[in-house]
mmCIF file of C-alpha atoms in Angstrom:
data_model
loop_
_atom_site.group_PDB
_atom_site.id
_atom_site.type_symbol
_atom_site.label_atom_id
_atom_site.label_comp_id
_atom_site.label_asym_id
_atom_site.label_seq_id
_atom_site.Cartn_x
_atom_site.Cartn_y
_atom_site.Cartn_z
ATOM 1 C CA UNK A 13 -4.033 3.508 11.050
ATOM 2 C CA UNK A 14 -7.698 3.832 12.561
ATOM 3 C CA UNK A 15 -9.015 2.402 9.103
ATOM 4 C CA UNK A 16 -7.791 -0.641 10.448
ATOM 5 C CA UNK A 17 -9.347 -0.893 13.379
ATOM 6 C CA UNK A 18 -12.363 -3.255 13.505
ATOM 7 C CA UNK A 19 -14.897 -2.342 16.044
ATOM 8 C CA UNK A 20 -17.102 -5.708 16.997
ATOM 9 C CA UNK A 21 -20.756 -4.778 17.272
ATOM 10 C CA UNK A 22 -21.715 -3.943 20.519
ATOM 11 C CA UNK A 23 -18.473 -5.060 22.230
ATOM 12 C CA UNK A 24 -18.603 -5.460 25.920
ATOM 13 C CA UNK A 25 -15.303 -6.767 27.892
ATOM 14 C CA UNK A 26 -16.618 -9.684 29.872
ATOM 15 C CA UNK A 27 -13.941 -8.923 32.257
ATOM 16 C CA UNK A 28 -13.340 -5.218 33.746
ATOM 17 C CA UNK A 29 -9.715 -3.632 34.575
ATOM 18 C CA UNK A 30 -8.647 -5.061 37.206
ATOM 19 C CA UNK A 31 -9.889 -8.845 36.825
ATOM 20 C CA UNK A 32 -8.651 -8.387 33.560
ATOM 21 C CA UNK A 33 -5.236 -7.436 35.097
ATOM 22 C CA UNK A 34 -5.771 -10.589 37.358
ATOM 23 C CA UNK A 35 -6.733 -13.394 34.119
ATOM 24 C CA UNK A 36 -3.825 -12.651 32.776
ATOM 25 C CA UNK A 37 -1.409 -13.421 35.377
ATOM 26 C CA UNK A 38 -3.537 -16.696 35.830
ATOM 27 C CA UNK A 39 -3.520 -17.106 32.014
ATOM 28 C CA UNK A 40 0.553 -16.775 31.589
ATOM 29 C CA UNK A 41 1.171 -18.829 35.096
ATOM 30 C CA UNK A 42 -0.547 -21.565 34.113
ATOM 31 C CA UNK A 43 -0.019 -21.836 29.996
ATOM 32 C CA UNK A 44 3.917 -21.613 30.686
ATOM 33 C CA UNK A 45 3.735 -24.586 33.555
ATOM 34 C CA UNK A 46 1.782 -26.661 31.309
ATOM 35 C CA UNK A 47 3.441 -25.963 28.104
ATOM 36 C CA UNK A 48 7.122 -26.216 29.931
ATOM 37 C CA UNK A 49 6.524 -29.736 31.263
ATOM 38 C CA UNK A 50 4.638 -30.876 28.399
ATOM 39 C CA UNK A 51 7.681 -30.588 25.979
ATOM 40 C CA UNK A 52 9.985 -31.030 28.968
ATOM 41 C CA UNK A 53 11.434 -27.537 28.244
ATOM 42 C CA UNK A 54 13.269 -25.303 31.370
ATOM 43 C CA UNK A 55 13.388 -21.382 31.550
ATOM 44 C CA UNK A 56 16.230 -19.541 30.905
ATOM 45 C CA UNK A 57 16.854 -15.754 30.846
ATOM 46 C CA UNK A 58 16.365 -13.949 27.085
ATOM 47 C CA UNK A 59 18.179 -11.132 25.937
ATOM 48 C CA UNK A 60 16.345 -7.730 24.335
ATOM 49 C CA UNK A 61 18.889 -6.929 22.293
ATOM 50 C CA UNK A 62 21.966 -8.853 20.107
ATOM 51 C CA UNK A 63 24.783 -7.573 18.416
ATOM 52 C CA UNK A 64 24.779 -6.362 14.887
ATOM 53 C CA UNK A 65 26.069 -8.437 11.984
ATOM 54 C CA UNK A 66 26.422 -11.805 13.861
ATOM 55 C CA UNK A 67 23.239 -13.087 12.025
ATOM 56 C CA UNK A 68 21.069 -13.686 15.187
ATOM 57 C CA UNK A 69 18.486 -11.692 14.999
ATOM 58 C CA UNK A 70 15.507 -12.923 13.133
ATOM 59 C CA UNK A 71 14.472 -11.394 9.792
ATOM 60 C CA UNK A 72 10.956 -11.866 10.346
ATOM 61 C CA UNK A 73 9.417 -11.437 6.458
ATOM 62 C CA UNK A 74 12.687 -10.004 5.853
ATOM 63 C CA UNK A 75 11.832 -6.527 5.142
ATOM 64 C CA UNK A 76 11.071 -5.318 8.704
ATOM 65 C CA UNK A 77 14.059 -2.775 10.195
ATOM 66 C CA UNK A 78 14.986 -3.813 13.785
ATOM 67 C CA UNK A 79 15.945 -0.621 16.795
ATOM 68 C CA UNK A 80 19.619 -0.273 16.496
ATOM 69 C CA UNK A 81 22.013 1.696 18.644
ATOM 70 C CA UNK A 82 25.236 2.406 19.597
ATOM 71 C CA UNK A 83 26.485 0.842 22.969
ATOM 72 C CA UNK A 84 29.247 3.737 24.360
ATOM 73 C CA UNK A 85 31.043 0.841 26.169
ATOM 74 C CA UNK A 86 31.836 -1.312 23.240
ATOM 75 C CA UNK A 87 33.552 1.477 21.322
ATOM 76 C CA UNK A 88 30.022 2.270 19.714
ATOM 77 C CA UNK A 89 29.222 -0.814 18.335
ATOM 78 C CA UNK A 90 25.684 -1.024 17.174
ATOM 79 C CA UNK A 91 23.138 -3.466 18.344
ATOM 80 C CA UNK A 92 19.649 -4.383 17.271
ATOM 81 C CA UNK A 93 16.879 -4.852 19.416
ATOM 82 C CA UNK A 94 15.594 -8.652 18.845
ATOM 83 C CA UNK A 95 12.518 -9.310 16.531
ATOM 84 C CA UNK A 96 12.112 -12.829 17.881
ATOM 85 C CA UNK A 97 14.324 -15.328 19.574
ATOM 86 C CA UNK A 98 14.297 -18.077 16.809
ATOM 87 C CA UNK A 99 18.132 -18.162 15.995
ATOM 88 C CA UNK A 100 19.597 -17.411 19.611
ATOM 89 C CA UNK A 101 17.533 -20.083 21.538
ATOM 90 C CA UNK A 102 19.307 -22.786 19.060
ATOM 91 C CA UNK A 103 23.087 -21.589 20.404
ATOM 92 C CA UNK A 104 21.720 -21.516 23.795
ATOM 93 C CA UNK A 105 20.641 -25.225 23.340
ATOM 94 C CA UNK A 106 24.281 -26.065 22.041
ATOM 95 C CA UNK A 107 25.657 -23.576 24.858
ATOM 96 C CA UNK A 108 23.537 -25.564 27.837
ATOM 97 C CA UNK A 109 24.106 -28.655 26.246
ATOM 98 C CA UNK A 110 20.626 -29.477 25.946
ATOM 99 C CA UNK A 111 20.308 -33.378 25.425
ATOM 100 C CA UNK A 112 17.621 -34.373 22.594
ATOM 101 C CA UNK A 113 13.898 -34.833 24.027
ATOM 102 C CA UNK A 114 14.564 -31.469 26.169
ATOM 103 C CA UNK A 115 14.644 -27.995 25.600
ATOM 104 C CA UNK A 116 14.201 -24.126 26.564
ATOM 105 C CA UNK A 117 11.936 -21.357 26.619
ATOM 106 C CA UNK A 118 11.970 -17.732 27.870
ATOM 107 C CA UNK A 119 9.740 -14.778 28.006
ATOM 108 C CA UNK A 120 11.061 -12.511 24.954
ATOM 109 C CA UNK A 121 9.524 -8.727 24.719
ATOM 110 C CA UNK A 122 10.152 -7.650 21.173
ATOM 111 C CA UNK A 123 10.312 -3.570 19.152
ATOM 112 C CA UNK A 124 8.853 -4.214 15.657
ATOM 113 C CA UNK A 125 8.377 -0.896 14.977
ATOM 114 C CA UNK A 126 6.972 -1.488 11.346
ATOM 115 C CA UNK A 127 3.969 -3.584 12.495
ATOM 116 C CA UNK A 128 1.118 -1.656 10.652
ATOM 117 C CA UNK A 129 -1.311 -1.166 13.941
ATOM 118 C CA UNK A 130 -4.479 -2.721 14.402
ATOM 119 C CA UNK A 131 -6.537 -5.016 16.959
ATOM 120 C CA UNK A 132 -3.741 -7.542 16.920
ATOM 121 C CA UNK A 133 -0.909 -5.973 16.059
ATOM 122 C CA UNK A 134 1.917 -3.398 18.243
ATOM 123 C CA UNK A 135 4.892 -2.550 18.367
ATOM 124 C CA UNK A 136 5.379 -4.597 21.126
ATOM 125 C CA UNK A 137 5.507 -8.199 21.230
ATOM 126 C CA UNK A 138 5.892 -10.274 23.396
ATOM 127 C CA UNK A 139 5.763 -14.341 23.701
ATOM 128 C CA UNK A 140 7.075 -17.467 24.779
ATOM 129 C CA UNK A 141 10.115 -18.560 22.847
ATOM 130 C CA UNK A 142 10.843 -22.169 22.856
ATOM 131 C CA UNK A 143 12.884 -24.714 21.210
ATOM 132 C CA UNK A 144 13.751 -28.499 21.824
ATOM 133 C CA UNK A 145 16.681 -30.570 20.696
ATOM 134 C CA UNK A 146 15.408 -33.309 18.385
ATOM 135 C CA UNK A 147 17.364 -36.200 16.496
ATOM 136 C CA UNK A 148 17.004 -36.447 12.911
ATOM 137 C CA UNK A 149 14.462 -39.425 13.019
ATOM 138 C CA UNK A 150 12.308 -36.852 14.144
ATOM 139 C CA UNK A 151 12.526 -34.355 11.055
ATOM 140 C CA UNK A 152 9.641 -34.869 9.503
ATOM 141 C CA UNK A 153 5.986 -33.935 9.043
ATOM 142 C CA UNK A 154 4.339 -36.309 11.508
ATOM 143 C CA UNK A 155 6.480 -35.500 14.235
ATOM 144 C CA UNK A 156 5.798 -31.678 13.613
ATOM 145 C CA UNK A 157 2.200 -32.562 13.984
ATOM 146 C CA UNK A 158 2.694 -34.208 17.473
ATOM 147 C CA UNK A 159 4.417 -31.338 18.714
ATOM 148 C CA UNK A 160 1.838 -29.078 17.402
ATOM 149 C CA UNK A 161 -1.039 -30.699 18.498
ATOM 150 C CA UNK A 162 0.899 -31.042 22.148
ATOM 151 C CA UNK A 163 0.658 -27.211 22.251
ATOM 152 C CA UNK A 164 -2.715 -27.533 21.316
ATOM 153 C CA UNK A 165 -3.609 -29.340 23.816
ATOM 154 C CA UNK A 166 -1.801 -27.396 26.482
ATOM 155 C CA UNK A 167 -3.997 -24.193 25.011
ATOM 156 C CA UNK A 168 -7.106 -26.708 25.936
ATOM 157 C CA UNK A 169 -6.282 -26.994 29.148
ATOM 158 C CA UNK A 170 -5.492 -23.290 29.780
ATOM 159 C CA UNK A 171 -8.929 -22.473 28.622
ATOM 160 C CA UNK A 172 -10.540 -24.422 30.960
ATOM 161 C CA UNK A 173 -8.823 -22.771 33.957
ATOM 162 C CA UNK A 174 -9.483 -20.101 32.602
ATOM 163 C CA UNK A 175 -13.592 -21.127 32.575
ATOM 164 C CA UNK A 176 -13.321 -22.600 36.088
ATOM 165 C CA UNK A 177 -12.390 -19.038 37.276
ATOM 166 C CA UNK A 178 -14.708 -17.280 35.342
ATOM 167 C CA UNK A 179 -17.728 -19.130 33.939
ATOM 168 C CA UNK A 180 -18.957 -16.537 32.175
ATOM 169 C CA UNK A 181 -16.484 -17.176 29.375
ATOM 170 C CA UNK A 182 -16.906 -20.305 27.989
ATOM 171 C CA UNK A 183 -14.374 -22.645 26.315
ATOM 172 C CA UNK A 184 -14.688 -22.622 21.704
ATOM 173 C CA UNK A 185 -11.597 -24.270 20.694
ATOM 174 C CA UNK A 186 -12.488 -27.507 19.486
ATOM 175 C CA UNK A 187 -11.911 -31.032 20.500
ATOM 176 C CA UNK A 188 -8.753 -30.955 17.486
ATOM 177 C CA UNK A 189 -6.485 -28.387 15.571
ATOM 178 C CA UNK A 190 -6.846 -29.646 11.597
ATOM 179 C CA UNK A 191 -3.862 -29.705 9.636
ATOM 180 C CA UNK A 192 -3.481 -28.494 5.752
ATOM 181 C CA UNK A 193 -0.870 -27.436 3.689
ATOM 182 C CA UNK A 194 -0.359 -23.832 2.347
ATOM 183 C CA UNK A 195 -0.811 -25.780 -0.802
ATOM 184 C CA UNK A 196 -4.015 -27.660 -0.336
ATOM 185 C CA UNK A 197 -5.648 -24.241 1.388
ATOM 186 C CA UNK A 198 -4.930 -22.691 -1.675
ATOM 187 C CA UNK A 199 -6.227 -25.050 -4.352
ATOM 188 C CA UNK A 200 -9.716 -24.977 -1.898
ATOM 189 C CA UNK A 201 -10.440 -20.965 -2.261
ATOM 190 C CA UNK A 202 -8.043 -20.230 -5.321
ATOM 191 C CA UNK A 203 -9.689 -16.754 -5.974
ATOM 192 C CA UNK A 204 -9.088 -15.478 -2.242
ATOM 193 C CA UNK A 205 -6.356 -13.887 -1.040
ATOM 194 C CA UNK A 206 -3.909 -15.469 2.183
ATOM 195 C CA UNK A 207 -5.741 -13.942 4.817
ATOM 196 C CA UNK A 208 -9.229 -14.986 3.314
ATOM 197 C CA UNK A 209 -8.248 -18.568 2.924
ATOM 198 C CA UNK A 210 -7.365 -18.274 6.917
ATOM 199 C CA UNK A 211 -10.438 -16.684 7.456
ATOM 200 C CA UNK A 212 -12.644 -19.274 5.555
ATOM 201 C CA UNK A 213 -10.584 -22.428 6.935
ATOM 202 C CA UNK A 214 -10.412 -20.942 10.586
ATOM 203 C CA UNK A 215 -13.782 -20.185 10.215
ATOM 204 C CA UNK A 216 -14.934 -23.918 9.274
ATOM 205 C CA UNK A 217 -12.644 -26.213 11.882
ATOM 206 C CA UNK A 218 -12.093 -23.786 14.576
ATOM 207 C CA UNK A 219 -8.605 -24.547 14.876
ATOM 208 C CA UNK A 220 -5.846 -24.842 12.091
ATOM 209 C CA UNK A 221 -2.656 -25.601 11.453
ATOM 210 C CA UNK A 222 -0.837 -24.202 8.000
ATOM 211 C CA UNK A 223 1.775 -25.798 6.811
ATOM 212 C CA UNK A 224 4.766 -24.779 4.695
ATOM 213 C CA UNK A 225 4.691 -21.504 5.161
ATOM 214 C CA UNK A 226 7.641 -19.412 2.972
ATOM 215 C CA UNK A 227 7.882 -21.529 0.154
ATOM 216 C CA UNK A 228 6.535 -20.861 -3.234
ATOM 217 C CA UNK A 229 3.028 -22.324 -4.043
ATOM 218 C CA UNK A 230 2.185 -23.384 -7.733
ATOM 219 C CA UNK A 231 0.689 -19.741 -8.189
ATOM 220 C CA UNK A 232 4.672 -18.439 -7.644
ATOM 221 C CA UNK A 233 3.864 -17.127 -4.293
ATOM 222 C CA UNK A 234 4.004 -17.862 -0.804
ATOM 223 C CA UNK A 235 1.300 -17.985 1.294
ATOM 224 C CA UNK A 236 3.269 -15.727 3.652
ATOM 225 C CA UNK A 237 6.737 -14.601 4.082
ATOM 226 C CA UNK A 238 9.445 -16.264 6.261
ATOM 227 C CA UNK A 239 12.885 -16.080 6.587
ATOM 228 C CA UNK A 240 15.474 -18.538 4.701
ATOM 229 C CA UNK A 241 17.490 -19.376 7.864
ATOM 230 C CA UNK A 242 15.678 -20.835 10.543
ATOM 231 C CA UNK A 243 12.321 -22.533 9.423
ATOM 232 C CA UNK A 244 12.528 -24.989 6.908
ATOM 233 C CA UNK A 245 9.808 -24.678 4.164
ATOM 234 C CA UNK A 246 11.474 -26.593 1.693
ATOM 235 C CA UNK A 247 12.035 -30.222 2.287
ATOM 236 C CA UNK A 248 10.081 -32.502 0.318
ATOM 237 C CA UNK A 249 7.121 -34.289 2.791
ATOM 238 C CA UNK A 250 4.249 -36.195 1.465
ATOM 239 C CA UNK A 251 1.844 -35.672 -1.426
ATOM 240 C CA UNK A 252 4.485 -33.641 -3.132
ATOM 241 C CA UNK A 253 4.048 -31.020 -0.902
ATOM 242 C CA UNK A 254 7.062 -29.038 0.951
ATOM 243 C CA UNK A 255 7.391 -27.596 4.425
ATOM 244 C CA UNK A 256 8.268 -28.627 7.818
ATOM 245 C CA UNK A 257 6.817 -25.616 9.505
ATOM 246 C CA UNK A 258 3.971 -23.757 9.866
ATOM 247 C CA UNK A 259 1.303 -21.513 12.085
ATOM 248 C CA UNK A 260 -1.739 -22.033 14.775
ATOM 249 C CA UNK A 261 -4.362 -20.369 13.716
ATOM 250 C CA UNK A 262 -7.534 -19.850 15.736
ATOM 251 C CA UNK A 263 -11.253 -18.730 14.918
ATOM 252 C CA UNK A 264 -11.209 -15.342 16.573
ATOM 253 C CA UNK A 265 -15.329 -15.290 18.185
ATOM 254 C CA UNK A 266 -15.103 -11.167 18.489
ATOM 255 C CA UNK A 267 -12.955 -10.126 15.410
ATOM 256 C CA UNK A 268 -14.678 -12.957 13.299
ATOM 257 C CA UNK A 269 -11.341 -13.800 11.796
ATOM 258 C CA UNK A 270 -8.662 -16.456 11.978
ATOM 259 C CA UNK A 271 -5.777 -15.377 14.998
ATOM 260 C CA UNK A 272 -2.463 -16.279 14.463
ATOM 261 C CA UNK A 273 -1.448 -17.476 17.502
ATOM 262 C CA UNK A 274 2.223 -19.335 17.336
ATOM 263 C CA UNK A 275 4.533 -19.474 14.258
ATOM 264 C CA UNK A 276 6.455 -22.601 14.458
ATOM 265 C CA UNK A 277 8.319 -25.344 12.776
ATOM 266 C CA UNK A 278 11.320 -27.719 12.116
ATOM 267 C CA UNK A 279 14.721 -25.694 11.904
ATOM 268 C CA UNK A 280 16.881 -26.097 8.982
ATOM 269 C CA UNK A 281 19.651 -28.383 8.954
ATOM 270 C CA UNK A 282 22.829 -27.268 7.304
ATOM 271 C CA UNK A 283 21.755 -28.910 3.784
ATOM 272 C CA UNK A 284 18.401 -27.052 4.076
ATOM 273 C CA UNK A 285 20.067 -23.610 4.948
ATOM 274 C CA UNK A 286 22.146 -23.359 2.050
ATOM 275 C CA UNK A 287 19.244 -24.569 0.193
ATOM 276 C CA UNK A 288 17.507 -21.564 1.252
ATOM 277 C CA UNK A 289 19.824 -18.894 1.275
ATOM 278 C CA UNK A 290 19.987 -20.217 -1.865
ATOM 279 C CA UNK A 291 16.627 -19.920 -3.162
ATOM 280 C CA UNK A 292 16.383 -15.878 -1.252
ATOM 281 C CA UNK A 293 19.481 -14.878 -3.018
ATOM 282 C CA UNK A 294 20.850 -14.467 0.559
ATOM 283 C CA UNK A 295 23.832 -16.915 0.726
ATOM 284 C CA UNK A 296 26.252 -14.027 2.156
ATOM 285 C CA UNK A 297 24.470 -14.647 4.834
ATOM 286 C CA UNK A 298 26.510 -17.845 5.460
ATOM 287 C CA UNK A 299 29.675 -16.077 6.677
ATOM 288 C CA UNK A 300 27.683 -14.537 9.261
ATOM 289 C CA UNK A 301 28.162 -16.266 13.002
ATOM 290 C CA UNK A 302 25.352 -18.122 13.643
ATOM 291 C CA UNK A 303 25.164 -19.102 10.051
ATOM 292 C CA UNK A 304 28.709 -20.616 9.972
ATOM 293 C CA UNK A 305 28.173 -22.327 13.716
ATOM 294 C CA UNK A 306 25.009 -24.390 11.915
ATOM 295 C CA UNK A 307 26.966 -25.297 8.528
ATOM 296 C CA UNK A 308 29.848 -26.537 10.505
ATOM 297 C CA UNK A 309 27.173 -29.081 12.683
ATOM 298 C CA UNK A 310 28.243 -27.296 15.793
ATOM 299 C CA UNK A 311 24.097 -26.486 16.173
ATOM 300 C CA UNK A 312 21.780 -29.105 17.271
ATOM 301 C CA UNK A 313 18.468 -30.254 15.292
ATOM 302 C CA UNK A 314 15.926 -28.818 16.957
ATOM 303 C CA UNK A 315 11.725 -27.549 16.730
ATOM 304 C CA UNK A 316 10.780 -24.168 17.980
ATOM 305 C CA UNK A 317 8.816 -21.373 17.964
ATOM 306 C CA UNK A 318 6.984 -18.386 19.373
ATOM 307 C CA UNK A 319 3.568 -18.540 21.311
ATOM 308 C CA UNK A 320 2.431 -15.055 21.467
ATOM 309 C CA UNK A 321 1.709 -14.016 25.458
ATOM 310 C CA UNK A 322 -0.585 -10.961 24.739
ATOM 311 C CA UNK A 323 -2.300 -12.428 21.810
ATOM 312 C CA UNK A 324 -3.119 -15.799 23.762
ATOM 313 C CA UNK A 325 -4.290 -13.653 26.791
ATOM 314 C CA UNK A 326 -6.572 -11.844 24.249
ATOM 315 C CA UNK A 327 -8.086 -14.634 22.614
ATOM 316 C CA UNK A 328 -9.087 -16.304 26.236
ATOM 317 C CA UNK A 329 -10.054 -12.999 27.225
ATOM 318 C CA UNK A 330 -12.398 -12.379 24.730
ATOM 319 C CA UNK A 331 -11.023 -9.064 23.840
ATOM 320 C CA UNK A 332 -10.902 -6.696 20.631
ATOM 321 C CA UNK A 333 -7.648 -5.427 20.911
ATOM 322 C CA UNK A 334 -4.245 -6.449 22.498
ATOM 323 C CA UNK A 335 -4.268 -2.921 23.802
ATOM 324 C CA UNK A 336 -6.670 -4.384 26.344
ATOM 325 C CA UNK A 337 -4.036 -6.823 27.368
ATOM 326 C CA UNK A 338 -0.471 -4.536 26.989
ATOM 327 C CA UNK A 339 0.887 -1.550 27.432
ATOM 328 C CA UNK A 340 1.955 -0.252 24.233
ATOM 329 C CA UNK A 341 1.765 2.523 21.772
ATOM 330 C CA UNK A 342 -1.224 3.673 19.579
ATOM 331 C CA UNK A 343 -2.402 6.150 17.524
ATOM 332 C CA UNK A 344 -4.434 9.093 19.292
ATOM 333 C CA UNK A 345 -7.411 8.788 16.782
ATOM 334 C CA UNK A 346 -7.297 4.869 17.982
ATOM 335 C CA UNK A 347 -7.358 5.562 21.364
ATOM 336 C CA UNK A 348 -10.597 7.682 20.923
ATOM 337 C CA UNK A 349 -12.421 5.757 18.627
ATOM 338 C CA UNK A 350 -11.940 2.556 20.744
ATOM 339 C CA UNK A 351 -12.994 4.602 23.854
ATOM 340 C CA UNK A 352 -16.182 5.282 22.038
ATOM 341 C CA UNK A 353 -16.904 1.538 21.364
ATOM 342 C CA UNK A 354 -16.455 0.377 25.307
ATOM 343 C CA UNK A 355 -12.843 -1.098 24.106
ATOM 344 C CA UNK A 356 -10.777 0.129 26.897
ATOM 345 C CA UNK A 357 -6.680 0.361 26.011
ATOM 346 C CA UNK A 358 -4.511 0.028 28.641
#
């Protein structure tokens, strides 16, 4: 795991421990307030863990295993620690009867315990999950982009706070996020792989987002994974493209490298989820709970996604590693080499 540690020359926190400790609770205050009234969204409480088999949990790139354990009380009945919120926050918006224009988001803390560990990655995640009720006039791609540049500009103004406290970090996100498609970025730097494509595009605007990420490009391949039954990748948009999703990225200034920051799009209707399951080989899936609540239209349309809290904290921070920012798990041979580079984990 240390080989993937990257080790910025020089490094020097701009912040020590304990005004570290301090940014972030003025980071997370102040991103949530903005972000919840700028998509009129309200806080509710998130669980950590969901019952097996009802189809809730989300699948991530669908290979990753979620915690599962038996619950004594419920006759052993297993349940699975959540890998995001994407699925559940769309009930909770037919639950709370959530009129269109408005929506939710909550503070979910995540076990993904095959997250190969770097500067970025953990075991533990946590973000803000959100998700707003939308009518279908507002599936489609230009809609997306308001909501994405919306966020953007809420991670703008965070920035700046963060500045007016301490000066010695100044603001680098640009005056824009740039939109492409996972299609377009690929017919740019055709010999690169994914991550190099991010890198150079990142690199060049500052800001990006991706769009139509999970479906196939015309090389056969996705420009990354994503689960059939929540985002939907596959609806036809403009320029013969496909995809009504996407991620933020953001030109990382210490691991000189585009940051994921939020993965986000359009849910799938009930057209576009059999579509899907479809296209995965995955339409068992449809007798599943959740599953058969969204083919029988008793889900609403709605946009979503996840705005990682540590990650965000990091990239205002100006830190190498999230380890800065959380309290997680690392390897001992991590711990020690980041010790000897001035990067301090918590």
């Amino acid at each position: 795991m240390v080989d993937l540690l990257y080790i910025p020359k020089d490094y020097k926190s701009p912040l020590d421990l304990k005004q570290t400790e301090h940014a972030i609770t003025i980071i997370k205050d102040s991103f949530q307030t903005f972000l919840s009234a700028d998509l009129r969204l309200r806080r509710v409480t998130a669980p950590l863990f969901v019952l097996k088999g009802t189809g809730l949990n989300d699948d991530l790139n669908g290979t990753e295993r979620p915690v599962t354990f038996p619950v004594k009380g419920m006759g052993d009945r297993e349940v699975e620690v959540v890998h995001s919120l994407a699925k559940w926050k769309r009930m909770v918006l037919a639950d709370y009867d959530i009129e269109p224009g408005y929506g939710i988001y909550t503070d979910m803390n995540a076990i993904r315990p095959d997250e190969d560990l770097d500067n970025t990655h953990s075991i533990y995640v946590d973000q803000w999950d959100w998700e707003r009720h939308i009518t279908e006039k507002e599936r489609n791609l230009s809609y997306l982009k308001v909501v994405v540049s919306r966020i953007f500009e809420v991670m703008k103004r965070t920035e700046f706070v963060v500045y007016e406290k301490y000066p010695q970090i100044r603001p680098v996100l640009p005056e824009e996020i740039t939109f492409i498609h996972a299609e377009e970025l690929y017919e740019l730097y055709p010999d690169l792989t994914s991550k190099e494509r991010e890198d150079a595009i990142t690199r060049k605007y500052g800001a990006v987002f991706v769009i139509g990420i999970g479906g196939l490009m015309s090389n056969g391949e996705p420009h990354d994974g994503r689960a059939p039954d929540y985002d939907d990748w596959s609806t036809p948009t403009e320029n013969g493209y496909k995809g009504l999703n996407g991620d933020i990225l953001l030109w990382n200034p210490i691991l000189r490298k585009a940051f994921e920051i939020s993965s986000m799009g359009i849910r799938v209707d009930a057209e576009v989820l059999k579509r899907q399951l479809k296209e995965r080989n995955q339409e068992q899936r449809s007798e599943l709970m959740f599953h058969k609540r969204l083919l029988n239209d008793e889900l609403p349309l709605s946009i979503g996604g996840g705005i990682g809290q540590s990650r965000l904290c990091m990239f205002f921070l100006r830190k190498a590693h999230v380890g800065e920012i959380q309290a997680s798990i690392w390897p001992e041979e991590m711990r020690e080499k980041c010790k000897a580079n001035n990067i301090f984990l918590v």
